[in-house]
Amino acid sequence: MRLDKFICESTSLTRSLAKKALHRGEVCCNGEVVKDSSFKVTPDMHITLDGETLSLIGLRYLMMHKPEGIICSTQDEEYQCVLSLLDIEKPELLHIAGRLDVDTTGLVLITDDGQWSHQITSPKKACGKRYRVTVADPLSPELVAQFAQGVQLNGEDGLTRPAKLEIQSSHEALLTIMEGKYHQVKRMFGAVGNKVVGLHREAVGPLELDADLQPGEWRYLTDAEVEAVRQGRS
Ligand code: URA
């Protein structure tokens, strides 16, 4: 990798600021000043900027407990964005693997590994997402079979995929869906004449929201959690 690219990918500097630092003689390779932007960096080299060791930011995998009122997009005029809650280097390289509505709370997975997030978001991978749903009107037991068979959403071709409904109380249920259409859970309950008044995502595929995370808090995934998603476990 070129030295200027290496500096960009290991710091928050832009390419032009990296080049300026190089020209000022602030970058050393194995103790020797290097000013050439196109100098090739190999893994065994020790690179410093102003005496500080640089290392590449590897692929990152995080879970967050999304609070209400925070939006799952990169920019918004009205709401604060999920990525702005992360106090880490280069949050702009990250993306959200499966968005939640602004009023939905719970598990959000964030990464800069597009292949990994594909396991979660691709309709072909059938990754289950479990929601705790609170509704306005009482839940009828027949709904379990209706959701298992699939319901027709406005504007969609065909029924929703079989979903698992577990009724917890008159107004609360767990719903696991294998796809992620726009506002899917709210539209599914709308299709059967009910209204979602509270929505919280508890699990995505093999990953459960960490009970120690308060709304707005996040942590890196463990290697085992990253691998479980990669293996398509659920
Ligand atoms: N379904 C919804 O309707 N909203 C969400 O945020 C997630 C799933």
CSV table of C-alpha atoms and ligand atoms in Angstrom, one decimal:
chain,number,residue,atom,x,y,z
A,1,MET,CA,0.0,0.0,0.0
A,2,ARG,CA,1.2,3.5,-0.8
A,3,LEU,CA,2.4,5.5,2.3
A,4,ASP,CA,-0.1,8.4,1.8
A,5,LYS,CA,-2.9,5.9,1.7
A,6,PHE,CA,-1.6,4.1,4.7
A,7,ILE,CA,-1.6,7.4,6.7
A,8,CYS,CA,-5.1,8.1,5.6
A,9,GLU,CA,-6.3,4.7,6.7
A,10,SER,CA,-4.6,4.8,10.0
A,11,THR,CA,-5.5,8.4,11.0
A,12,SER,CA,-8.2,10.9,10.4
A,13,LEU,CA,-6.1,12.8,7.9
A,14,THR,CA,-7.2,13.4,4.3
A,15,ARG,CA,-4.9,12.5,1.5
A,16,SER,CA,-3.7,16.1,1.0
A,17,LEU,CA,-3.0,16.5,4.8
A,18,ALA,CA,-1.1,13.2,4.7
A,19,LYS,CA,1.0,14.5,1.9
A,20,LYS,CA,1.7,17.8,3.7
A,21,ALA,CA,2.8,15.8,6.8
A,22,LEU,CA,5.1,13.7,4.6
A,23,HIS,CA,6.7,16.9,3.0
A,24,ARG,CA,7.2,18.4,6.4
A,25,GLY,CA,9.3,15.2,7.3
A,26,GLU,CA,6.9,14.1,10.1
A,27,VAL,CA,6.6,10.5,8.9
A,28,CYS,CA,9.3,7.9,9.6
A,29,CYS,CA,9.6,4.4,8.3
A,30,ASN,CA,11.7,2.1,10.6
A,31,GLY,CA,13.2,5.3,12.1
A,32,GLU,CA,14.1,7.0,8.8
A,33,VAL,CA,12.2,10.1,7.5
A,34,VAL,CA,10.3,9.3,4.3
A,35,LYS,CA,8.8,12.1,2.2
A,36,ASP,CA,7.7,10.1,-0.8
A,37,SER,CA,3.9,9.6,-0.9
A,38,SER,CA,4.2,6.7,-3.2
A,39,PHE,CA,6.6,4.8,-1.0
A,40,LYS,CA,5.3,1.2,-0.6
A,41,VAL,CA,4.5,0.1,2.9
A,42,THR,CA,4.8,-3.6,3.8
A,43,PRO,CA,3.3,-5.2,6.9
A,44,ASP,CA,6.7,-5.6,8.7
A,45,MET,CA,7.4,-1.8,8.6
A,46,HIS,CA,7.1,0.4,11.6
A,47,ILE,CA,5.6,3.7,10.6
A,48,THR,CA,5.3,6.8,12.8
A,49,LEU,CA,3.7,10.2,12.5
A,50,ASP,CA,5.2,12.8,14.8
A,51,GLY,CA,6.7,10.0,16.8
A,52,GLU,CA,3.3,8.2,17.2
A,53,THR,CA,3.1,4.6,15.8
A,54,LEU,CA,0.5,4.2,13.1
A,55,SER,CA,-1.5,1.0,12.5
A,56,LEU,CA,-4.3,0.3,10.1
A,57,ILE,CA,-7.8,0.4,11.3
A,58,GLY,CA,-9.0,-3.2,10.6
A,59,LEU,CA,-12.6,-4.3,10.0
A,60,ARG,CA,-14.9,-3.3,12.8
A,61,TYR,CA,-18.0,-4.9,14.2
A,62,LEU,CA,-20.2,-3.3,16.8
A,63,MET,CA,-23.6,-3.6,18.5
A,64,MET,CA,-25.5,-0.6,19.8
A,65,HIS,CA,-28.6,-0.3,21.9
A,66,LYS,CA,-30.4,2.3,19.7
A,67,PRO,CA,-32.4,4.8,21.7
A,68,GLU,CA,-35.7,6.3,20.5
A,69,GLY,CA,-35.3,9.5,18.5
A,70,ILE,CA,-32.0,8.6,16.9
A,71,ILE,CA,-32.0,8.0,13.1
A,72,CYS,CA,-30.3,5.1,11.3
A,73,SER,CA,-28.9,7.2,8.4
A,74,THR,CA,-25.7,9.1,7.9
A,75,GLN,CA,-27.2,12.6,7.7
A,76,ASP,CA,-30.4,14.1,8.8
A,77,GLU,CA,-31.6,17.7,9.5
A,78,GLU,CA,-34.1,16.8,12.2
A,79,TYR,CA,-32.6,13.9,14.2
A,80,GLN,CA,-29.2,12.9,15.6
A,81,CYS,CA,-27.7,10.0,13.6
A,82,VAL,CA,-26.6,6.6,15.1
A,83,LEU,CA,-23.0,6.9,13.9
A,84,SER,CA,-22.7,10.2,15.8
A,85,LEU,CA,-23.0,8.3,19.1
A,86,LEU,CA,-19.7,6.4,18.3
A,87,ASP,CA,-16.6,8.0,19.8
A,88,ILE,CA,-14.2,6.2,17.5
A,89,GLU,CA,-11.9,6.9,14.6
A,90,LYS,CA,-13.4,7.3,11.1
A,91,PRO,CA,-17.1,6.6,11.9
A,92,GLU,CA,-17.8,7.6,8.3
A,93,LEU,CA,-16.4,4.3,7.1
A,94,LEU,CA,-19.1,2.4,9.0
A,95,HIS,CA,-22.6,1.4,7.9
A,96,ILE,CA,-25.6,0.0,9.6
A,97,ALA,CA,-26.5,-3.6,8.9
A,98,GLY,CA,-30.3,-3.4,9.0
A,99,ARG,CA,-31.9,-0.1,9.9
A,100,LEU,CA,-34.5,0.7,12.5
A,101,ASP,CA,-37.1,3.4,12.4
A,102,VAL,CA,-36.5,6.5,14.4
A,103,ASP,CA,-39.0,5.5,17.1
A,104,THR,CA,-37.8,1.8,17.3
A,105,THR,CA,-35.3,0.9,20.0
A,106,GLY,CA,-32.9,-2.0,20.4
A,107,LEU,CA,-30.2,-3.9,18.6
A,108,VAL,CA,-28.4,-2.3,15.7
A,109,LEU,CA,-25.3,-3.8,14.1
A,110,ILE,CA,-22.7,-1.6,12.7
A,111,THR,CA,-19.6,-2.5,10.6
A,112,ASP,CA,-17.4,-1.5,7.7
A,113,ASP,CA,-17.4,-5.1,6.3
A,114,GLY,CA,-20.0,-5.1,3.5
A,115,GLN,CA,-19.8,-8.9,3.0
A,116,TRP,CA,-20.6,-9.5,6.6
A,117,SER,CA,-23.6,-7.1,6.7
A,118,HIS,CA,-24.8,-8.8,3.5
A,119,GLN,CA,-25.4,-12.0,5.6
A,120,ILE,CA,-27.9,-9.9,7.7
A,121,THR,CA,-29.6,-7.8,5.1
A,122,SER,CA,-29.8,-10.0,2.0
A,123,PRO,CA,-33.3,-11.4,1.6
A,124,LYS,CA,-31.6,-14.6,0.2
A,125,LYS,CA,-29.9,-15.3,3.6
A,126,ALA,CA,-33.1,-15.4,5.6
A,127,CYS,CA,-31.5,-14.0,8.8
A,128,GLY,CA,-34.1,-13.8,11.6
A,129,LYS,CA,-34.8,-10.5,13.4
A,130,ARG,CA,-36.7,-10.7,16.6
A,131,TYR,CA,-38.8,-7.8,17.8
A,132,ARG,CA,-40.8,-7.2,21.0
A,133,VAL,CA,-43.9,-5.5,19.8
A,134,THR,CA,-46.5,-3.6,21.8
A,135,VAL,CA,-49.8,-3.0,20.1
A,136,ALA,CA,-52.9,-0.8,20.6
A,137,ASP,CA,-55.6,-3.5,20.4
A,138,PRO,CA,-55.7,-7.0,22.1
A,139,LEU,CA,-53.8,-9.7,20.2
A,140,SER,CA,-55.9,-12.7,19.0
A,141,PRO,CA,-54.4,-16.2,19.1
A,142,GLU,CA,-55.4,-16.7,15.4
A,143,LEU,CA,-52.7,-14.2,14.5
A,144,VAL,CA,-50.0,-16.8,15.1
A,145,ALA,CA,-51.2,-18.9,12.1
A,146,GLN,CA,-51.9,-15.8,10.0
A,147,PHE,CA,-48.3,-14.5,10.4
A,148,ALA,CA,-47.0,-18.0,9.9
A,149,GLN,CA,-48.8,-18.2,6.6
A,150,GLY,CA,-47.8,-14.7,5.6
A,151,VAL,CA,-49.9,-11.5,5.2
A,152,GLN,CA,-50.3,-9.2,2.2
A,153,LEU,CA,-48.6,-5.8,2.6
A,154,ASN,CA,-49.8,-2.8,0.6
A,155,GLY,CA,-47.8,-2.3,-2.5
A,156,GLU,CA,-45.9,-5.6,-2.3
A,157,ASP,CA,-46.0,-8.6,-4.6
A,158,GLY,CA,-46.9,-11.8,-2.7
A,159,LEU,CA,-47.3,-12.5,1.0
A,160,THR,CA,-44.7,-11.9,3.7
A,161,ARG,CA,-42.4,-14.8,4.5
A,162,PRO,CA,-43.5,-17.1,7.3
A,163,ALA,CA,-43.0,-15.2,10.6
A,164,LYS,CA,-43.1,-16.5,14.1
A,165,LEU,CA,-45.4,-14.8,16.6
A,166,GLU,CA,-45.2,-15.6,20.3
A,167,ILE,CA,-47.9,-13.8,22.2
A,168,GLN,CA,-46.7,-12.7,25.6
A,169,SER,CA,-49.7,-10.8,27.0
A,170,SER,CA,-52.9,-9.2,25.7
A,171,HIS,CA,-50.9,-6.3,24.0
A,172,GLU,CA,-47.4,-7.7,23.7
A,173,ALA,CA,-45.7,-10.3,21.5
A,174,LEU,CA,-42.4,-11.4,20.1
A,175,LEU,CA,-42.3,-11.4,16.3
A,176,THR,CA,-39.4,-13.0,14.3
A,177,ILE,CA,-39.3,-12.1,10.7
A,178,MET,CA,-36.9,-13.4,8.1
A,179,GLU,CA,-36.9,-10.4,5.8
A,180,GLY,CA,-36.6,-6.6,6.3
A,181,LYS,CA,-39.1,-4.8,4.1
A,182,TYR,CA,-39.6,-1.1,4.8
A,183,HIS,CA,-41.6,-0.6,8.1
A,184,GLN,CA,-42.3,-4.4,7.9
A,185,VAL,CA,-43.5,-5.0,11.4
A,186,LYS,CA,-45.7,-2.0,11.6
A,187,ARG,CA,-47.2,-2.8,8.2
A,188,MET,CA,-47.8,-6.5,9.2
A,189,PHE,CA,-49.8,-5.4,12.2
A,190,GLY,CA,-51.5,-2.7,10.1
A,191,ALA,CA,-52.5,-5.4,7.6
A,192,VAL,CA,-54.4,-7.3,10.3
A,193,GLY,CA,-56.1,-4.2,11.7
A,194,ASN,CA,-53.9,-3.5,14.7
A,195,LYS,CA,-51.3,-0.7,15.4
A,196,VAL,CA,-47.8,-1.0,16.7
A,197,VAL,CA,-47.3,1.5,19.6
A,198,GLY,CA,-43.9,0.2,20.8
A,199,LEU,CA,-41.1,-1.7,18.9
A,200,HIS,CA,-37.9,-3.0,20.2
A,201,ARG,CA,-35.4,-5.3,18.4
A,202,GLU,CA,-34.0,-7.9,20.7
A,203,ALA,CA,-32.0,-10.1,18.3
A,204,VAL,CA,-30.6,-10.3,14.8
A,205,GLY,CA,-29.6,-13.8,13.6
A,206,PRO,CA,-27.5,-15.4,16.4
A,207,LEU,CA,-26.9,-12.1,18.2
A,208,GLU,CA,-28.9,-10.9,21.2
A,209,LEU,CA,-28.8,-7.3,22.4
A,210,ASP,CA,-26.4,-7.3,25.3
A,211,ALA,CA,-28.5,-6.6,28.4
A,212,ASP,CA,-25.6,-4.5,29.9
A,213,LEU,CA,-25.9,-1.9,27.2
A,214,GLN,CA,-28.1,1.0,28.1
A,215,PRO,CA,-29.8,3.0,25.3
A,216,GLY,CA,-27.2,4.9,23.4
A,217,GLU,CA,-24.3,2.5,24.5
A,218,TRP,CA,-22.4,0.2,22.2
A,219,ARG,CA,-19.6,-2.3,22.3
A,220,TYR,CA,-17.4,-4.2,19.9
A,221,LEU,CA,-18.6,-7.7,19.0
A,222,THR,CA,-16.5,-10.6,20.1
A,223,ASP,CA,-14.7,-12.8,17.5
A,224,ALA,CA,-17.2,-15.6,18.2
A,225,GLU,CA,-20.2,-13.2,17.5
A,226,VAL,CA,-18.7,-12.0,14.3
A,227,GLU,CA,-18.1,-15.5,13.2
A,228,ALA,CA,-21.6,-16.7,14.1
A,229,VAL,CA,-23.1,-14.1,11.7
A,230,ARG,CA,-20.6,-15.1,9.0
A,231,GLN,CA,-21.6,-18.7,9.4
A,232,GLY,CA,-25.2,-17.7,8.9
A,233,ARG,CA,-26.2,-19.1,12.3
A,234,SER,CA,-29.6,-18.0,13.7
B,1,URA,N1,-40.2,-3.0,11.3
B,1,URA,C1,-40.7,-1.8,11.4
B,1,URA,O1,-41.8,-1.5,11.2
B,1,URA,N2,-39.8,-0.8,12.0
B,1,URA,C2,-38.6,-1.1,12.3
B,1,URA,O2,-37.9,-0.2,12.8
B,1,URA,C3,-38.1,-2.4,12.1
B,1,URA,C4,-38.9,-3.3,11.6
